[in-house]
Amino acid sequence: MREIWLAGDLACGRHVEPSARPVALPGVTTLREVLDAVDGWYPPGWAQSWDAVGLVCGDPAELVDHVVLAVDAVPATVDEAVARRALLITHHPLLLSGVHGVGADDPKGALIHRMIRCGVGHYVAHTNADVASPGVSDALADRLGLGGLRPLEAPRAGDLVRDQEDLDKLVVFAPLAATQSLIDALSAAGAGKLGDYDRCAWTTSGAGTFRPGAAATPAVGEPGRIEVVEEARIEMVLPRRLRAAVVAALRAAHPYEEPAFDLLAMAELPAVDDARGTGRVGELARPCTLREFAQHAASVLPATRWGIRVAGDPDRRVARVAVCGGSGGSLIERARRMGADVYLTADLKHHTAVEAVTERGAAGMALIDVAHWATEAPWLDQVAGLLRGRFGTTVDVAVSQVVTDPWSVHIPSSESS
Ligand SMILES: [Zn+2]
């Protein structure tokens, strides 16, 4: 086994000369080379401003011939890295909030001490890996067998919802005096939303003409006589899934007995950005029931004591699936707007879940809550594949099999309770 620089430490289980230093052997890989590769796949600049990513400890000049991948840096995964003399790459930062010291009398400080003493480097790719393509949610979606993936939320300000959701355009003609009340009614039914704006409409005026039939009861004019009325042409976009509700609102609010309107299907726009972004939306190759999809998810995702929880009618049809590795509760509304039948993520809260599945009755979106660790562990295989592709046999890559989901016991409630 090649000698790697160690600072002489009994905790590492072997004796090392204090003066030992890495020797640049031909054909070996430095930590810097590994970092450059990982930074290329998951650029640190893509991380959220509050995040703490990159090299936690380790000398970029040291040699690396083993890498251990884990979601969390905890004693068990650090043990694995130490045993293999490996660079430990994790998804979650060990040190996220402000750190003013890493004393060994602190649990996290003790881990840092141990890694430094044993010559083990530690590197974090967190929210930068979340938004990358491929990234954390791609790995999750791939594991679930989803196709046609696109981001749930774009990495920069943009009107993703408008671009991604299937839209219709409604063009309706109404007497000028009824213009604003009609826009109000259509807006209340869900038309006219563009990104963070609502009640968006375009109006022009012109002359409408008609002749009521003998049996008609016209709001304007009388049977048998040609009428010319100054009218507004009102244009509003609407999500296609709200087509029936918006047309019903139009008929209810329009003063005419037979409103004239056009309903046009909007063409699909090209992607706003590239494939980067948080979460993914994709399609199942074969639609199934929510129960069947949940069983599939439980069988292909890493096992935890908790398993998975499902909210929604188990017999409802599932074709479009939104996913987000980690805590994705804040993206529920985006998933719904993008037409997802079910949203799979972690750490969902009671009230947000209740609202999501009951707000719109049968049109509501189902939810699947998975252990946080299990939604992100599939990403480790993605990183392993990239590292093996880049460094071949010069760097041994291992995915930790330690389950760092903290929930250790799951006791189902009794049927009678
Ligand atoms: Zn996470």
Short mmCIF file of C-alpha atoms in Angstrom, two decimals, residues 114-370:
data_model
loop_
_atom_site.label_atom_id
_atom_site.label_comp_id
_atom_site.label_asym_id
_atom_site.label_seq_id
_atom_site.Cartn_x
_atom_site.Cartn_y
_atom_site.Cartn_z
CA ARG A 114 -9.21 12.62 13.77
CA MET A 115 -9.26 13.18 10.04
CA ILE A 116 -6.33 15.60 10.12
CA ARG A 117 -4.27 13.33 12.35
CA CYS A 118 -4.92 10.38 10.09
CA GLY A 119 -4.16 12.25 6.91
CA VAL A 120 -7.73 11.95 5.75
CA GLY A 121 -9.14 14.83 3.75
CA HIS A 122 -12.77 15.87 3.87
CA TYR A 123 -14.67 17.58 1.08
CA VAL A 124 -18.32 18.72 0.81
CA ALA A 125 -20.55 19.17 -2.24
CA HIS A 126 -23.99 20.21 -1.01
CA THR A 127 -26.37 22.70 -2.65
CA ASN A 128 -23.97 22.99 -5.58
CA ALA A 129 -24.58 19.26 -6.17
CA ASP A 130 -28.33 19.81 -5.72
CA VAL A 131 -28.55 22.17 -8.72
CA ALA A 132 -25.98 20.46 -10.94
CA SER A 133 -26.91 18.40 -13.97
CA PRO A 134 -26.51 15.60 -13.33
CA GLY A 135 -27.07 16.32 -9.67
CA VAL A 136 -28.67 14.93 -6.53
CA SER A 137 -32.24 14.93 -7.82
CA ASP A 138 -31.20 13.42 -11.18
CA ALA A 139 -29.79 10.46 -9.28
CA LEU A 140 -33.04 10.16 -7.31
CA ALA A 141 -35.17 10.45 -10.46
CA ASP A 142 -33.00 7.95 -12.33
CA ARG A 143 -33.39 5.46 -9.50
CA LEU A 144 -37.16 5.83 -9.78
CA GLY A 145 -37.03 5.32 -13.56
CA LEU A 146 -38.32 8.76 -14.58
CA GLY A 147 -37.78 10.06 -18.10
CA GLY A 148 -37.87 13.50 -19.74
CA LEU A 149 -36.36 15.19 -16.69
CA ARG A 150 -36.47 18.95 -16.25
CA PRO A 151 -35.77 21.14 -13.23
CA LEU A 152 -38.44 21.77 -10.65
CA GLU A 153 -36.91 25.17 -9.88
CA ALA A 154 -34.44 27.05 -12.05
CA PRO A 155 -31.13 27.98 -10.43
CA ARG A 156 -31.56 31.65 -11.24
CA ALA A 157 -34.48 34.03 -11.34
CA GLY A 158 -36.68 33.13 -14.26
CA ASP A 159 -40.21 32.33 -15.19
CA LEU A 160 -39.86 28.59 -15.07
CA VAL A 161 -43.44 27.92 -14.09
CA ARG A 162 -44.81 29.74 -17.10
CA ASP A 163 -42.40 28.00 -19.42
CA GLN A 164 -42.77 24.50 -18.10
CA GLU A 165 -46.48 24.23 -17.55
CA ASP A 166 -48.84 23.43 -20.42
CA LEU A 167 -50.74 26.62 -21.13
CA ASP A 168 -53.83 27.70 -23.02
CA LYS A 169 -54.68 31.19 -24.19
CA LEU A 170 -58.23 32.45 -23.86
CA VAL A 171 -59.43 35.21 -26.20
CA VAL A 172 -62.88 36.51 -25.31
CA PHE A 173 -64.99 39.36 -26.66
CA ALA A 174 -67.17 41.36 -24.26
CA PRO A 175 -68.92 44.73 -23.99
CA LEU A 176 -66.42 47.39 -22.89
CA ALA A 177 -68.25 47.99 -19.62
CA ALA A 178 -67.87 44.33 -18.65
CA THR A 179 -64.11 44.15 -19.31
CA GLN A 180 -62.74 44.54 -15.80
CA SER A 181 -65.35 42.39 -14.06
CA LEU A 182 -64.75 39.62 -16.60
CA ILE A 183 -60.98 39.82 -16.05
CA ASP A 184 -61.65 39.59 -12.31
CA ALA A 185 -63.78 36.46 -12.76
CA LEU A 186 -61.31 34.75 -15.10
CA SER A 187 -58.46 35.64 -12.78
CA ALA A 188 -60.31 34.15 -9.80
CA ALA A 189 -60.63 30.90 -11.77
CA GLY A 190 -56.86 30.75 -12.30
CA ALA A 191 -56.28 32.60 -15.59
CA GLY A 192 -53.83 35.46 -16.02
CA LYS A 193 -50.92 34.23 -13.88
CA LEU A 194 -47.42 34.97 -15.18
CA GLY A 195 -44.68 34.08 -12.73
CA ASP A 196 -45.13 36.29 -9.67
CA TYR A 197 -47.84 38.39 -11.34
CA ASP A 198 -51.54 37.71 -11.46
CA ARG A 199 -54.59 39.17 -13.20
CA CYS A 200 -52.51 39.67 -16.34
CA ALA A 201 -54.60 40.46 -19.42
CA TRP A 202 -54.35 42.25 -22.73
CA THR A 203 -57.28 44.21 -24.11
CA THR A 204 -58.01 45.95 -27.37
CA SER A 205 -61.29 47.44 -28.49
CA GLY A 206 -63.27 47.10 -31.66
CA ALA A 207 -66.76 46.58 -32.97
CA GLY A 208 -68.61 43.31 -32.56
CA THR A 209 -71.73 42.59 -34.54
CA PHE A 210 -74.47 39.99 -34.31
CA ARG A 211 -78.16 39.36 -34.98
CA PRO A 212 -80.10 37.59 -32.20
CA GLY A 213 -82.35 34.75 -33.33
CA ALA A 214 -86.11 34.77 -32.78
CA ALA A 215 -85.84 32.59 -29.65
CA ALA A 216 -82.87 34.44 -28.18
CA THR A 217 -82.98 36.64 -25.08
CA PRO A 218 -80.06 38.96 -25.80
CA ALA A 219 -78.41 41.14 -23.15
CA VAL A 220 -77.92 43.76 -25.85
CA GLY A 221 -80.24 44.36 -28.83
CA GLU A 222 -83.40 42.54 -29.80
CA PRO A 223 -84.33 39.42 -31.83
CA GLY A 224 -84.07 39.76 -35.58
CA ARG A 225 -82.16 43.06 -35.61
CA ILE A 226 -78.47 43.47 -36.47
CA GLU A 227 -76.52 44.98 -33.60
CA VAL A 228 -73.10 46.64 -33.63
CA VAL A 229 -71.56 46.90 -30.15
CA GLU A 230 -68.26 48.36 -29.04
CA GLU A 231 -66.47 45.44 -27.46
CA ALA A 232 -63.17 44.56 -25.86
CA ARG A 233 -61.01 41.68 -26.98
CA ILE A 234 -59.53 40.22 -23.78
CA GLU A 235 -56.58 37.81 -23.86
CA MET A 236 -55.38 35.81 -20.87
CA VAL A 237 -53.24 32.72 -20.42
CA LEU A 238 -54.25 29.86 -18.17
CA PRO A 239 -52.84 26.50 -17.09
CA ARG A 240 -54.37 23.84 -19.34
CA ARG A 241 -55.47 21.80 -16.34
CA LEU A 242 -57.80 24.72 -15.39
CA ARG A 243 -59.43 24.87 -18.83
CA ALA A 244 -62.86 23.65 -17.68
CA ALA A 245 -62.95 25.88 -14.61
CA VAL A 246 -61.94 28.99 -16.54
CA VAL A 247 -64.49 28.40 -19.31
CA ALA A 248 -67.18 27.85 -16.67
CA ALA A 249 -66.19 31.13 -15.00
CA LEU A 250 -66.31 32.85 -18.38
CA ARG A 251 -69.84 31.65 -19.08
CA ALA A 252 -70.99 32.59 -15.58
CA ALA A 253 -69.52 36.10 -15.61
CA HIS A 254 -70.05 37.12 -19.24
CA PRO A 255 -73.14 39.31 -19.77
CA TYR A 256 -73.92 37.72 -23.15
CA GLU A 257 -76.18 34.71 -23.59
CA GLU A 258 -73.67 33.23 -26.08
CA PRO A 259 -70.19 34.56 -25.35
CA ALA A 260 -67.76 34.52 -28.27
CA PHE A 261 -64.34 33.21 -27.34
CA ASP A 262 -61.32 31.31 -28.66
CA LEU A 263 -59.39 28.81 -26.61
CA LEU A 264 -55.91 28.19 -28.03
CA ALA A 265 -53.33 25.60 -26.97
CA MET A 266 -49.97 27.32 -26.54
CA ALA A 267 -46.91 25.76 -28.15
CA GLU A 268 -44.26 24.32 -25.82
CA LEU A 269 -41.43 26.75 -25.21
CA PRO A 270 -37.79 25.72 -25.21
CA ALA A 271 -36.16 25.36 -21.80
CA VAL A 272 -35.51 28.65 -20.01
CA ASP A 273 -32.08 27.62 -18.84
CA ASP A 274 -30.06 24.48 -19.20
CA ALA A 275 -30.94 21.36 -17.27
CA ARG A 276 -29.64 22.74 -13.98
CA GLY A 277 -31.91 23.47 -11.05
CA THR A 278 -33.31 22.13 -7.81
CA GLY A 279 -35.53 19.06 -7.95
CA ARG A 280 -36.69 17.33 -11.11
CA VAL A 281 -39.97 16.60 -12.85
CA GLY A 282 -40.26 13.59 -15.12
CA GLU A 283 -42.63 11.03 -16.52
CA LEU A 284 -43.16 7.38 -15.75
CA ALA A 285 -42.72 5.10 -18.77
CA ARG A 286 -45.93 3.39 -17.72
CA PRO A 287 -48.53 5.25 -15.60
CA CYS A 288 -49.71 3.35 -12.56
CA THR A 289 -51.62 3.88 -9.34
CA LEU A 290 -50.16 5.85 -6.46
CA ARG A 291 -50.00 2.65 -4.43
CA GLU A 292 -47.99 0.87 -7.15
CA PHE A 293 -45.61 3.80 -7.53
CA ALA A 294 -45.08 3.99 -3.78
CA GLN A 295 -44.29 0.28 -3.67
CA HIS A 296 -41.85 0.78 -6.55
CA ALA A 297 -40.18 3.70 -4.74
CA ALA A 298 -39.84 1.64 -1.57
CA SER A 299 -38.22 -1.18 -3.51
CA VAL A 300 -35.64 0.88 -5.45
CA LEU A 301 -34.63 3.52 -2.87
CA PRO A 302 -32.15 2.73 -0.09
CA ALA A 303 -33.87 1.02 2.81
CA THR A 304 -34.44 2.76 6.13
CA ARG A 305 -36.35 1.77 9.27
CA TRP A 306 -38.91 4.45 8.55
CA GLY A 307 -39.64 3.31 5.01
CA ILE A 308 -41.83 5.73 3.11
CA ARG A 309 -45.12 7.51 3.84
CA VAL A 310 -47.79 8.35 1.31
CA ALA A 311 -50.45 11.07 1.36
CA GLY A 312 -53.26 10.89 -1.17
CA ASP A 313 -55.71 8.45 -2.72
CA PRO A 314 -53.73 5.21 -3.22
CA ASP A 315 -55.80 4.37 -6.31
CA ARG A 316 -55.23 7.66 -8.11
CA ARG A 317 -53.34 7.55 -11.41
CA VAL A 318 -49.69 8.61 -11.41
CA ALA A 319 -47.87 9.57 -14.61
CA ARG A 320 -45.92 12.77 -13.92
CA VAL A 321 -43.64 12.67 -10.89
CA ALA A 322 -41.75 15.49 -9.18
CA VAL A 323 -38.80 14.69 -6.91
CA CYS A 324 -36.38 16.63 -4.77
CA GLY A 325 -33.52 15.08 -2.86
CA GLY A 326 -33.46 16.29 0.76
CA SER A 327 -35.93 18.71 2.33
CA GLY A 328 -38.10 19.75 -0.60
CA GLY A 329 -41.20 20.98 1.21
CA SER A 330 -40.78 24.52 -0.12
CA LEU A 331 -41.22 23.31 -3.70
CA ILE A 332 -44.64 21.68 -3.26
CA GLU A 333 -46.42 24.51 -5.08
CA ARG A 334 -43.97 24.36 -7.99
CA ALA A 335 -44.49 20.62 -8.28
CA ARG A 336 -48.24 21.13 -8.34
CA ARG A 337 -48.05 23.91 -10.92
CA MET A 338 -45.95 21.73 -13.17
CA GLY A 339 -48.71 19.19 -13.19
CA ALA A 340 -47.09 16.53 -11.02
CA ASP A 341 -49.42 13.75 -9.92
CA VAL A 342 -47.14 12.98 -7.00
CA TYR A 343 -44.22 14.76 -5.34
CA LEU A 344 -41.55 12.64 -3.66
CA THR A 345 -39.18 14.36 -1.24
CA ALA A 346 -38.19 14.37 2.46
CA ASP A 347 -38.99 16.17 5.71
CA LEU A 348 -42.55 17.14 4.78
CA LYS A 349 -44.50 18.89 7.51
CA HIS A 350 -48.03 18.15 8.64
CA HIS A 351 -49.70 21.39 7.57
CA THR A 352 -48.05 21.67 4.18
CA ALA A 353 -48.93 18.04 3.46
CA VAL A 354 -52.56 18.49 4.53
CA GLU A 355 -52.91 21.56 2.33
CA ALA A 356 -51.25 19.92 -0.66
CA VAL A 357 -53.50 16.87 -0.74
CA THR A 358 -56.80 18.46 0.26
CA GLU A 359 -56.68 21.95 -1.19
CA ARG A 360 -58.03 21.00 -4.58
CA GLY A 361 -59.86 17.81 -3.79
CA ALA A 362 -59.45 15.20 -6.49
CA ALA A 363 -57.15 17.56 -8.44
CA GLY A 364 -54.76 17.74 -5.48
CA MET A 365 -51.29 16.29 -5.70
CA ALA A 366 -50.22 13.18 -3.83
CA LEU A 367 -47.09 13.23 -1.66
CA ILE A 368 -44.47 10.65 -0.80
CA ASP A 369 -42.25 11.38 2.16
CA VAL A 370 -38.96 9.46 2.19
#
